[in-house]
Amino acid sequence: MLEVRNVSKVFTVGLFSRHRIEAVKNVSMSVRKGEIVSLVGESGSGKTTLCRIILRLLEPTSGSVIYDSVDVTKLKGKKLKWYWSRVHGVFQDPYAAFHPFYRVERILYQGFNLLPRLDEGEKKRRVYEALKSVGLKPEEVLGKYPHELSGGMRQRVAIARCFILNPELIVADEPVSMLDASTRIGIIKLFSDLRDRFDSSVIFVTHDLGLAYVVSDRVLIMYKGVIVEEGDPVEVMERPSHMYTRRLREDVPLLYRKWEGF
Ligand SMILES: Nc1ncnc2c1ncn2[C@@H]1O[C@H](COP(=O)(O)OP(=O)(O)OP(=O)(O)O)[C@@H](O)[C@H]1O
Ligand SMILES: [Mg+2]
């Protein structure tokens, strides 16, 4: 459904752009319909850069992203709007993704700009249904500004926007790392609901191999801009082939293993 082909991204920083950072190095990956793929790696391994390239928020230095047989890195205008309605992002801090002076109602209605024209009644119906699907009371949140919501509620609003658009692929960049454990489970469940209801695919970015193991159909391990390992979550967890995956696995807390660091 979506295919990333030999994508690289080099950032040049510093005086006279002398310093080069190869954030993503010749990465190829694909996502099938209805599949939840986790992208796991430590901080700075290039996960967000890859997501932003897929979401067409950043141009790759080389390589292509193919969706529906078109190279989306070249899309413009109407076609690009269409792409953004089909492939949608949810970020670590949804506060940064929302306009701070817009109420939730307006934030959700923004999504309709990406869709073909709908009548007002249909828009309202979709907004109410989406909010209810994510466990929010429409009357309670529609009039609120983003800062008047808790982190978990903001993340639910971001996912409600996905329910409205009904995208084919959701790129979720660490959507739960700022939330507490119980809210986390609720949000993760919403992603699998989206998959079950609309057959949407999800790219789920996380630092946590344990979480990837629980939520995904396939795991990709990213290390220093390269995908070093890929496979079934059980395989990767039980028989990791790369040294870095083994290290990640050691970070997964096990209930029967006491921490003896003190
Ligand atoms: N706009 C930018 N300009 C220059 N360098 C950048 C830019 N964006 C990212 N980088 C660099 O690219 C590398 C990869 O960053 P990226 O944000 O993709 O990592 P990440 O895996 O998402 O990390 P984290 O888990 O901390 O979110 C880092 O070295 C970062 O400093
Ligand atoms: Mg990141």
PDB file of C-alpha atoms and ligand atoms in Angstrom:
ATOM      1  CA  MET A   1       0.000   0.000   0.000  1.00  0.00           C
ATOM      2  CA  LEU A   2       2.796   2.402   0.921  1.00  0.00           C
ATOM      3  CA  GLU A   3       6.368   1.823  -0.070  1.00  0.00           C
ATOM      4  CA  VAL A   4       9.443   3.749   0.989  1.00  0.00           C
ATOM      5  CA  ARG A   5      12.259   3.250  -1.513  1.00  0.00           C
ATOM      6  CA  ASN A   6      15.897   4.011  -0.721  1.00  0.00           C
ATOM      7  CA  VAL A   7      15.082   7.164   1.211  1.00  0.00           C
ATOM      8  CA  SER A   8      17.940   9.240   2.626  1.00  0.00           C
ATOM      9  CA  LYS A   9      17.925  12.553   4.411  1.00  0.00           C
ATOM     10  CA  VAL A  10      20.979  14.655   5.059  1.00  0.00           C
ATOM     11  CA  PHE A  11      20.670  17.803   7.162  1.00  0.00           C
ATOM     12  CA  THR A  12      23.365  20.401   6.858  1.00  0.00           C
ATOM     13  CA  VAL A  13      23.828  22.588   9.889  1.00  0.00           C
ATOM     14  CA  GLY A  14      26.228  25.138  11.285  1.00  0.00           C
ATOM     15  CA  LEU A  15      28.138  28.003   9.763  1.00  0.00           C
ATOM     16  CA  PHE A  16      28.318  27.664   5.959  1.00  0.00           C
ATOM     17  CA  SER A  17      26.382  24.377   6.353  1.00  0.00           C
ATOM     18  CA  ARG A  18      29.629  22.620   7.122  1.00  0.00           C
ATOM     19  CA  HIS A  19      28.263  19.941   9.370  1.00  0.00           C
ATOM     20  CA  ARG A  20      26.333  17.083   7.764  1.00  0.00           C
ATOM     21  CA  ILE A  21      23.901  14.871   9.670  1.00  0.00           C
ATOM     22  CA  GLU A  22      22.755  11.735   7.894  1.00  0.00           C
ATOM     23  CA  ALA A  23      19.487  11.280   9.731  1.00  0.00           C
ATOM     24  CA  VAL A  24      18.078   8.575   7.443  1.00  0.00           C
ATOM     25  CA  LYS A  25      20.333   6.373   5.326  1.00  0.00           C
ATOM     26  CA  ASN A  26      18.970   4.515   2.332  1.00  0.00           C
ATOM     27  CA  VAL A  27      15.860   3.190   4.082  1.00  0.00           C
ATOM     28  CA  SER A  28      13.365   0.947   2.308  1.00  0.00           C
ATOM     29  CA  MET A  29      10.205  -0.343   3.966  1.00  0.00           C
ATOM     30  CA  SER A  30       6.590  -1.041   3.162  1.00  0.00           C
ATOM     31  CA  VAL A  31       3.232  -1.100   4.892  1.00  0.00           C
ATOM     32  CA  ARG A  32       0.415  -3.411   3.887  1.00  0.00           C
ATOM     33  CA  LYS A  33      -3.280  -2.710   4.182  1.00  0.00           C
ATOM     34  CA  GLY A  34      -4.630  -3.090   7.716  1.00  0.00           C
ATOM     35  CA  GLU A  35      -1.193  -3.725   9.171  1.00  0.00           C
ATOM     36  CA  ILE A  36       0.259  -2.176  12.338  1.00  0.00           C
ATOM     37  CA  VAL A  37       3.995  -1.709  11.872  1.00  0.00           C
ATOM     38  CA  SER A  38       6.149  -0.509  14.757  1.00  0.00           C
ATOM     39  CA  LEU A  39       9.251   1.543  14.199  1.00  0.00           C
ATOM     40  CA  VAL A  40      11.496   1.164  17.220  1.00  0.00           C
ATOM     41  CA  GLY A  41      14.764   2.939  17.945  1.00  0.00           C
ATOM     42  CA  GLU A  42      16.591   5.127  20.401  1.00  0.00           C
ATOM     43  CA  SER A  43      16.497   8.897  20.433  1.00  0.00           C
ATOM     44  CA  GLY A  44      18.100  10.408  17.344  1.00  0.00           C
ATOM     45  CA  SER A  45      17.890   7.242  15.241  1.00  0.00           C
ATOM     46  CA  GLY A  46      15.867   9.047  12.547  1.00  0.00           C
ATOM     47  CA  LYS A  47      12.323   7.860  13.296  1.00  0.00           C
ATOM     48  CA  THR A  48      10.675  11.281  13.230  1.00  0.00           C
ATOM     49  CA  THR A  49      12.619  12.290  10.136  1.00  0.00           C
ATOM     50  CA  LEU A  50      11.367   9.183   8.325  1.00  0.00           C
ATOM     51  CA  CYS A  51       7.784   9.836   9.495  1.00  0.00           C
ATOM     52  CA  ARG A  52       7.927  13.440   8.322  1.00  0.00           C
ATOM     53  CA  ILE A  53       9.149  12.300   4.915  1.00  0.00           C
ATOM     54  CA  ILE A  54       6.302   9.775   4.678  1.00  0.00           C
ATOM     55  CA  LEU A  55       3.804  12.465   5.724  1.00  0.00           C
ATOM     56  CA  ARG A  56       5.247  14.731   3.049  1.00  0.00           C
ATOM     57  CA  LEU A  57       6.190  17.358   5.633  1.00  0.00           C
ATOM     58  CA  LEU A  58       9.855  17.039   4.712  1.00  0.00           C
ATOM     59  CA  GLU A  59      11.539  16.387   1.405  1.00  0.00           C
ATOM     60  CA  PRO A  60      14.037  13.512   1.245  1.00  0.00           C
ATOM     61  CA  THR A  61      17.540  14.147  -0.066  1.00  0.00           C
ATOM     62  CA  SER A  62      17.083  11.104  -2.272  1.00  0.00           C
ATOM     63  CA  GLY A  63      14.657   8.221  -2.725  1.00  0.00           C
ATOM     64  CA  SER A  64      10.897   8.036  -3.139  1.00  0.00           C
ATOM     65  CA  VAL A  65       7.694   7.280  -1.242  1.00  0.00           C
ATOM     66  CA  ILE A  66       5.157   5.438  -3.352  1.00  0.00           C
ATOM     67  CA  TYR A  67       1.460   5.472  -2.436  1.00  0.00           C
ATOM     68  CA  ASP A  68      -1.211   4.267  -4.810  1.00  0.00           C
ATOM     69  CA  SER A  69       1.447   4.028  -7.580  1.00  0.00           C
ATOM     70  CA  VAL A  70       2.445   7.708  -7.292  1.00  0.00           C
ATOM     71  CA  ASP A  71       5.621   9.191  -5.897  1.00  0.00           C
ATOM     72  CA  VAL A  72       4.246  11.435  -3.165  1.00  0.00           C
ATOM     73  CA  THR A  73       7.487  13.339  -2.690  1.00  0.00           C
ATOM     74  CA  LYS A  74       6.545  15.212  -5.878  1.00  0.00           C
ATOM     75  CA  LEU A  75       2.875  15.913  -5.071  1.00  0.00           C
ATOM     76  CA  LYS A  76       1.481  19.439  -5.091  1.00  0.00           C
ATOM     77  CA  GLY A  77      -1.839  21.274  -4.696  1.00  0.00           C
ATOM     78  CA  LYS A  78      -5.026  19.240  -4.863  1.00  0.00           C
ATOM     79  CA  LYS A  79      -3.231  15.919  -5.114  1.00  0.00           C
ATOM     80  CA  LEU A  80      -1.280  16.734  -1.978  1.00  0.00           C
ATOM     81  CA  LYS A  81      -4.496  17.539  -0.080  1.00  0.00           C
ATOM     82  CA  TRP A  82      -5.862  14.196  -1.186  1.00  0.00           C
ATOM     83  CA  TYR A  83      -2.701  12.490   0.098  1.00  0.00           C
ATOM     84  CA  TRP A  84      -2.959  14.225   3.477  1.00  0.00           C
ATOM     85  CA  SER A  85      -6.513  12.980   3.856  1.00  0.00           C
ATOM     86  CA  ARG A  86      -5.399   9.402   3.095  1.00  0.00           C
ATOM     87  CA  VAL A  87      -2.179   9.412   5.151  1.00  0.00           C
ATOM     88  CA  HIS A  88      -2.531  11.255   8.422  1.00  0.00           C
ATOM     89  CA  GLY A  89      -0.185  11.949  11.349  1.00  0.00           C
ATOM     90  CA  VAL A  90      -0.635  11.793  15.119  1.00  0.00           C
ATOM     91  CA  PHE A  91       2.267  13.219  17.113  1.00  0.00           C
ATOM     92  CA  GLN A  92       3.909  12.860  20.487  1.00  0.00           C
ATOM     93  CA  ASP A  93       2.667  16.221  21.641  1.00  0.00           C
ATOM     94  CA  PRO A  94      -0.672  16.972  20.000  1.00  0.00           C
ATOM     95  CA  TYR A  95      -0.566  20.383  21.632  1.00  0.00           C
ATOM     96  CA  ALA A  96       2.070  21.346  19.081  1.00  0.00           C
ATOM     97  CA  ALA A  97      -0.124  20.083  16.232  1.00  0.00           C
ATOM     98  CA  PHE A  98      -3.192  22.119  17.221  1.00  0.00           C
ATOM     99  CA  HIS A  99      -3.694  25.802  16.686  1.00  0.00           C
ATOM    100  CA  PRO A 100      -3.674  27.186  20.256  1.00  0.00           C
ATOM    101  CA  PHE A 101      -6.429  29.759  19.570  1.00  0.00           C
ATOM    102  CA  TYR A 102      -8.822  27.307  17.920  1.00  0.00           C
ATOM    103  CA  ARG A 103     -11.460  25.500  19.898  1.00  0.00           C
ATOM    104  CA  VAL A 104     -11.778  21.716  19.508  1.00  0.00           C
ATOM    105  CA  GLU A 105     -14.777  22.200  17.227  1.00  0.00           C
ATOM    106  CA  ARG A 106     -12.751  24.251  14.748  1.00  0.00           C
ATOM    107  CA  ILE A 107      -9.768  21.904  15.020  1.00  0.00           C
ATOM    108  CA  LEU A 108     -11.946  18.966  14.023  1.00  0.00           C
ATOM    109  CA  TYR A 109     -13.718  20.882  11.268  1.00  0.00           C
ATOM    110  CA  GLN A 110     -10.302  21.701   9.756  1.00  0.00           C
ATOM    111  CA  GLY A 111     -10.142  18.054   8.693  1.00  0.00           C
ATOM    112  CA  PHE A 112     -13.055  18.612   6.312  1.00  0.00           C
ATOM    113  CA  ASN A 113     -10.872  20.963   4.223  1.00  0.00           C
ATOM    114  CA  LEU A 114      -9.068  17.853   3.059  1.00  0.00           C
ATOM    115  CA  LEU A 115     -12.226  16.018   2.035  1.00  0.00           C
ATOM    116  CA  PRO A 116     -14.692  16.476  -0.803  1.00  0.00           C
ATOM    117  CA  ARG A 117     -17.600  18.791   0.111  1.00  0.00           C
ATOM    118  CA  LEU A 118     -20.030  17.486   2.725  1.00  0.00           C
ATOM    119  CA  ASP A 119     -23.209  19.150   3.940  1.00  0.00           C
ATOM    120  CA  GLU A 120     -23.289  20.701   7.437  1.00  0.00           C
ATOM    121  CA  GLY A 121     -25.534  18.004   8.909  1.00  0.00           C
ATOM    122  CA  GLU A 122     -23.156  15.270   7.775  1.00  0.00           C
ATOM    123  CA  LYS A 123     -20.141  17.169   9.151  1.00  0.00           C
ATOM    124  CA  LYS A 124     -21.793  17.552  12.542  1.00  0.00           C
ATOM    125  CA  ARG A 125     -22.785  13.899  12.598  1.00  0.00           C
ATOM    126  CA  ARG A 126     -19.209  12.831  11.836  1.00  0.00           C
ATOM    127  CA  VAL A 127     -17.697  15.110  14.498  1.00  0.00           C
ATOM    128  CA  TYR A 128     -20.061  13.811  17.188  1.00  0.00           C
ATOM    129  CA  GLU A 129     -19.528  10.220  16.205  1.00  0.00           C
ATOM    130  CA  ALA A 130     -15.743  10.595  16.114  1.00  0.00           C
ATOM    131  CA  LEU A 131     -15.624  12.172  19.581  1.00  0.00           C
ATOM    132  CA  LYS A 132     -17.823   9.465  21.008  1.00  0.00           C
ATOM    133  CA  SER A 133     -15.641   6.779  19.402  1.00  0.00           C
ATOM    134  CA  VAL A 134     -12.619   8.098  21.273  1.00  0.00           C
ATOM    135  CA  GLY A 135     -14.516   8.240  24.548  1.00  0.00           C
ATOM    136  CA  LEU A 136     -15.052  12.010  24.772  1.00  0.00           C
ATOM    137  CA  LYS A 137     -18.327  13.808  25.416  1.00  0.00           C
ATOM    138  CA  PRO A 138     -18.916  16.185  22.493  1.00  0.00           C
ATOM    139  CA  GLU A 139     -20.802  18.787  24.590  1.00  0.00           C
ATOM    140  CA  GLU A 140     -17.932  18.843  27.064  1.00  0.00           C
ATOM    141  CA  VAL A 141     -14.977  19.286  24.711  1.00  0.00           C
ATOM    142  CA  LEU A 142     -16.191  21.021  21.542  1.00  0.00           C
ATOM    143  CA  GLY A 143     -16.035  24.497  23.096  1.00  0.00           C
ATOM    144  CA  LYS A 144     -12.642  24.033  24.727  1.00  0.00           C
ATOM    145  CA  TYR A 145      -9.215  25.258  23.685  1.00  0.00           C
ATOM    146  CA  PRO A 146      -6.347  22.732  23.509  1.00  0.00           C
ATOM    147  CA  HIS A 147      -4.792  24.026  26.748  1.00  0.00           C
ATOM    148  CA  GLU A 148      -8.046  23.336  28.579  1.00  0.00           C
ATOM    149  CA  LEU A 149      -7.724  19.608  27.889  1.00  0.00           C
ATOM    150  CA  SER A 150      -5.489  17.032  29.559  1.00  0.00           C
ATOM    151  CA  GLY A 151      -2.714  15.388  27.524  1.00  0.00           C
ATOM    152  CA  GLY A 152      -4.740  12.206  27.153  1.00  0.00           C
ATOM    153  CA  MET A 153      -7.805  14.174  26.005  1.00  0.00           C
ATOM    154  CA  ARG A 154      -5.728  16.104  23.472  1.00  0.00           C
ATOM    155  CA  GLN A 155      -4.409  12.841  22.083  1.00  0.00           C
ATOM    156  CA  ARG A 156      -7.982  11.558  21.837  1.00  0.00           C
ATOM    157  CA  VAL A 157      -8.984  14.681  19.892  1.00  0.00           C
ATOM    158  CA  ALA A 158      -6.061  14.048  17.504  1.00  0.00           C
ATOM    159  CA  ILE A 159      -7.319  10.506  16.992  1.00  0.00           C
ATOM    160  CA  ALA A 160     -10.912  11.740  16.563  1.00  0.00           C
ATOM    161  CA  ARG A 161      -9.581  13.768  13.642  1.00  0.00           C
ATOM    162  CA  CYS A 162      -8.336  10.474  12.184  1.00  0.00           C
ATOM    163  CA  PHE A 163     -11.772   8.899  12.665  1.00  0.00           C
ATOM    164  CA  ILE A 164     -13.302  11.817  10.719  1.00  0.00           C
ATOM    165  CA  LEU A 165     -10.894  11.475   7.831  1.00  0.00           C
ATOM    166  CA  ASN A 166     -10.883   7.695   7.922  1.00  0.00           C
ATOM    167  CA  PRO A 167      -7.335   7.598   6.483  1.00  0.00           C
ATOM    168  CA  GLU A 168      -5.756   4.556   4.943  1.00  0.00           C
ATOM    169  CA  LEU A 169      -2.551   5.035   6.893  1.00  0.00           C
ATOM    170  CA  ILE A 170      -1.954   6.692  10.256  1.00  0.00           C
ATOM    171  CA  VAL A 171       1.598   7.679  11.078  1.00  0.00           C
ATOM    172  CA  ALA A 172       1.721   7.874  14.861  1.00  0.00           C
ATOM    173  CA  ASP A 173       5.013   9.300  16.118  1.00  0.00           C
ATOM    174  CA  GLU A 174       5.340   8.323  19.788  1.00  0.00           C
ATOM    175  CA  PRO A 175       1.678   9.051  20.423  1.00  0.00           C
ATOM    176  CA  VAL A 176       1.704   7.716  23.969  1.00  0.00           C
ATOM    177  CA  SER A 177       5.117   8.567  25.370  1.00  0.00           C
ATOM    178  CA  MET A 178       3.798  11.606  27.235  1.00  0.00           C
ATOM    179  CA  LEU A 179       0.909   9.754  28.835  1.00  0.00           C
ATOM    180  CA  ASP A 180       0.574   7.729  32.003  1.00  0.00           C
ATOM    181  CA  ALA A 181       0.288   3.958  31.804  1.00  0.00           C
ATOM    182  CA  SER A 182      -3.497   3.642  32.077  1.00  0.00           C
ATOM    183  CA  THR A 183      -4.252   6.386  29.532  1.00  0.00           C
ATOM    184  CA  ARG A 184      -1.655   4.797  27.280  1.00  0.00           C
ATOM    185  CA  ILE A 185      -3.555   1.530  27.048  1.00  0.00           C
ATOM    186  CA  GLY A 186      -6.776   3.384  26.147  1.00  0.00           C
ATOM    187  CA  ILE A 187      -5.056   5.298  23.339  1.00  0.00           C
ATOM    188  CA  ILE A 188      -3.350   2.206  21.964  1.00  0.00           C
ATOM    189  CA  LYS A 189      -6.694   0.480  21.898  1.00  0.00           C
ATOM    190  CA  LEU A 190      -8.072   3.337  19.781  1.00  0.00           C
ATOM    191  CA  PHE A 191      -5.450   2.685  17.122  1.00  0.00           C
ATOM    192  CA  SER A 192      -6.421  -0.943  16.927  1.00  0.00           C
ATOM    193  CA  ASP A 193     -10.119   0.132  16.811  1.00  0.00           C
ATOM    194  CA  LEU A 194      -9.301   2.346  13.822  1.00  0.00           C
ATOM    195  CA  ARG A 195      -7.637  -0.588  12.150  1.00  0.00           C
ATOM    196  CA  ASP A 196     -10.552  -2.908  12.887  1.00  0.00           C
ATOM    197  CA  ARG A 197     -13.257  -0.464  11.829  1.00  0.00           C
ATOM    198  CA  PHE A 198     -11.726   1.064   8.734  1.00  0.00           C
ATOM    199  CA  ASP A 199      -8.945  -1.399   7.915  1.00  0.00           C
ATOM    200  CA  SER A 200      -6.503   1.500   8.342  1.00  0.00           C
ATOM    201  CA  SER A 201      -2.801   0.732   8.546  1.00  0.00           C
ATOM    202  CA  VAL A 202      -0.683   2.238  11.314  1.00  0.00           C
ATOM    203  CA  ILE A 203       3.001   3.094  11.578  1.00  0.00           C
ATOM    204  CA  PHE A 204       3.562   3.187  15.307  1.00  0.00           C
ATOM    205  CA  VAL A 205       6.771   4.849  16.481  1.00  0.00           C
ATOM    206  CA  THR A 206       8.085   4.029  19.931  1.00  0.00           C
ATOM    207  CA  HIS A 207      11.255   3.710  22.009  1.00  0.00           C
ATOM    208  CA  ASP A 208       9.747   0.784  23.767  1.00  0.00           C
ATOM    209  CA  LEU A 209      10.261  -2.658  22.239  1.00  0.00           C
ATOM    210  CA  GLY A 210       7.839  -4.115  24.797  1.00  0.00           C
ATOM    211  CA  LEU A 211       5.040  -1.874  23.548  1.00  0.00           C
ATOM    212  CA  ALA A 212       5.874  -2.681  19.925  1.00  0.00           C
ATOM    213  CA  TYR A 213       5.699  -6.357  20.792  1.00  0.00           C
ATOM    214  CA  VAL A 214       2.197  -5.943  22.175  1.00  0.00           C
ATOM    215  CA  VAL A 215       0.658  -3.705  19.520  1.00  0.00           C
ATOM    216  CA  SER A 216       2.174  -4.592  16.180  1.00  0.00           C
ATOM    217  CA  ASP A 217       2.005  -7.131  13.385  1.00  0.00           C
ATOM    218  CA  ARG A 218       5.558  -6.351  12.315  1.00  0.00           C
ATOM    219  CA  VAL A 219       8.501  -4.614  13.954  1.00  0.00           C
ATOM    220  CA  LEU A 220      11.232  -2.537  12.316  1.00  0.00           C
ATOM    221  CA  ILE A 221      14.296  -1.691  14.367  1.00  0.00           C
ATOM    222  CA  MET A 222      16.030   1.557  13.465  1.00  0.00           C
ATOM    223  CA  TYR A 223      19.557   2.384  14.522  1.00  0.00           C
ATOM    224  CA  LYS A 224      21.556   5.433  13.435  1.00  0.00           C
ATOM    225  CA  GLY A 225      19.371   6.103  10.417  1.00  0.00           C
ATOM    226  CA  VAL A 226      19.304   2.505   9.189  1.00  0.00           C
ATOM    227  CA  ILE A 227      16.704  -0.251   9.568  1.00  0.00           C
ATOM    228  CA  VAL A 228      18.843  -2.998  11.080  1.00  0.00           C
ATOM    229  CA  GLU A 229      16.210  -5.622  11.702  1.00  0.00           C
ATOM    230  CA  GLU A 230      12.673  -6.394  10.621  1.00  0.00           C
ATOM    231  CA  GLY A 231      10.242  -9.150  11.434  1.00  0.00           C
ATOM    232  CA  ASP A 232       7.404 -10.676  13.347  1.00  0.00           C
ATOM    233  CA  PRO A 233       7.264  -9.215  16.896  1.00  0.00           C
ATOM    234  CA  VAL A 234       7.594 -12.629  18.529  1.00  0.00           C
ATOM    235  CA  GLU A 235      10.590 -13.536  16.351  1.00  0.00           C
ATOM    236  CA  VAL A 236      12.311 -10.218  16.992  1.00  0.00           C
ATOM    237  CA  MET A 237      11.686 -10.436  20.716  1.00  0.00           C
ATOM    238  CA  GLU A 238      12.687 -14.062  21.114  1.00  0.00           C
ATOM    239  CA  ARG A 239      15.466 -14.322  18.554  1.00  0.00           C
ATOM    240  CA  PRO A 240      16.865 -10.853  17.920  1.00  0.00           C
ATOM    241  CA  SER A 241      19.619 -11.014  15.317  1.00  0.00           C
ATOM    242  CA  HIS A 242      21.110  -7.562  15.750  1.00  0.00           C
ATOM    243  CA  MET A 243      23.204  -6.560  18.733  1.00  0.00           C
ATOM    244  CA  TYR A 244      21.202  -3.344  19.103  1.00  0.00           C
ATOM    245  CA  THR A 245      17.867  -5.205  19.261  1.00  0.00           C
ATOM    246  CA  ARG A 246      19.273  -7.377  22.031  1.00  0.00           C
ATOM    247  CA  ARG A 247      20.153  -4.241  23.925  1.00  0.00           C
ATOM    248  CA  LEU A 248      16.664  -2.836  23.428  1.00  0.00           C
ATOM    249  CA  ARG A 249      15.211  -6.077  24.664  1.00  0.00           C
ATOM    250  CA  GLU A 250      17.128  -5.783  27.900  1.00  0.00           C
ATOM    251  CA  ASP A 251      15.347  -2.486  28.526  1.00  0.00           C
ATOM    252  CA  VAL A 252      11.942  -4.147  28.529  1.00  0.00           C
ATOM    253  CA  PRO A 253      10.937  -4.508  32.157  1.00  0.00           C
ATOM    254  CA  LEU A 254       9.908  -7.996  33.153  1.00  0.00           C
ATOM    255  CA  LEU A 255       7.585  -8.415  36.066  1.00  0.00           C
ATOM    256  CA  TYR A 256       9.592 -11.225  37.535  1.00  0.00           C
ATOM    257  CA  ARG A 257      12.906  -9.413  37.228  1.00  0.00           C
ATOM    258  CA  LYS A 258      13.657  -7.151  40.162  1.00  0.00           C
ATOM    259  CA  TRP A 259      15.728  -4.088  39.545  1.00  0.00           C
ATOM    260  CA  GLU A 260      18.952  -4.431  41.470  1.00  0.00           C
ATOM    261  CA  GLY A 261      20.533  -1.170  40.478  1.00  0.00           C
ATOM    262  CA  PHE A 262      20.757   0.313  43.987  1.00  0.00           C
TER     263      PHE A 262
HETATM  264  N1  LIG B   1      15.501  20.007  10.988  1.00  0.00           N
HETATM  265  C1  LIG B   1      16.645  19.420  11.350  1.00  0.00           C
HETATM  266  N2  LIG B   1      17.833  20.036  11.135  1.00  0.00           N
HETATM  267  C2  LIG B   1      19.005  19.445  11.461  1.00  0.00           C
HETATM  268  N3  LIG B   1      19.105  18.217  12.028  1.00  0.00           N
HETATM  269  C3  LIG B   1      17.971  17.560  12.269  1.00  0.00           C
HETATM  270  C4  LIG B   1      16.669  18.116  11.956  1.00  0.00           C
HETATM  271  N4  LIG B   1      15.720  17.220  12.302  1.00  0.00           N
HETATM  272  C5  LIG B   1      16.370  16.160  12.823  1.00  0.00           C
HETATM  273  N5  LIG B   1      17.721  16.350  12.800  1.00  0.00           N
HETATM  274  C6  LIG B   1      18.749  15.390  13.259  1.00  0.00           C
HETATM  275  O1  LIG B   1      18.494  14.134  12.655  1.00  0.00           O
HETATM  276  C7  LIG B   1      18.747  13.066  13.561  1.00  0.00           C
HETATM  277  C8  LIG B   1      17.519  12.192  13.687  1.00  0.00           C
HETATM  278  O2  LIG B   1      16.504  12.919  14.351  1.00  0.00           O
HETATM  279  P1  LIG B   1      15.019  12.379  14.558  1.00  0.00           P
HETATM  280  O3  LIG B   1      14.223  13.476  15.159  1.00  0.00           O
HETATM  281  O4  LIG B   1      14.554  11.824  13.277  1.00  0.00           O
HETATM  282  O5  LIG B   1      15.250  11.208  15.609  1.00  0.00           O
HETATM  283  P2  LIG B   1      14.176  10.328  16.409  1.00  0.00           P
HETATM  284  O6  LIG B   1      14.544   8.912  16.169  1.00  0.00           O
HETATM  285  O7  LIG B   1      12.811  10.755  16.074  1.00  0.00           O
HETATM  286  O8  LIG B   1      14.510  10.681  17.917  1.00  0.00           O
HETATM  287  P3  LIG B   1      13.503  10.814  19.197  1.00  0.00           P
HETATM  288  O9  LIG B   1      13.241   9.410  19.627  1.00  0.00           O
HETATM  289  O10 LIG B   1      14.309  11.568  20.186  1.00  0.00           O
HETATM  290  O11 LIG B   1      12.278  11.540  18.747  1.00  0.00           O
HETATM  291  C9  LIG B   1      19.210  13.717  14.854  1.00  0.00           C
HETATM  292  O12 LIG B   1      20.616  13.682  14.888  1.00  0.00           O
HETATM  293  C10 LIG B   1      18.701  15.138  14.744  1.00  0.00           C
HETATM  294  O13 LIG B   1      19.539  16.017  15.429  1.00  0.00           O
HETATM  295 MG    MG B   2      11.206  11.557  17.211  1.00  0.00          MG
END
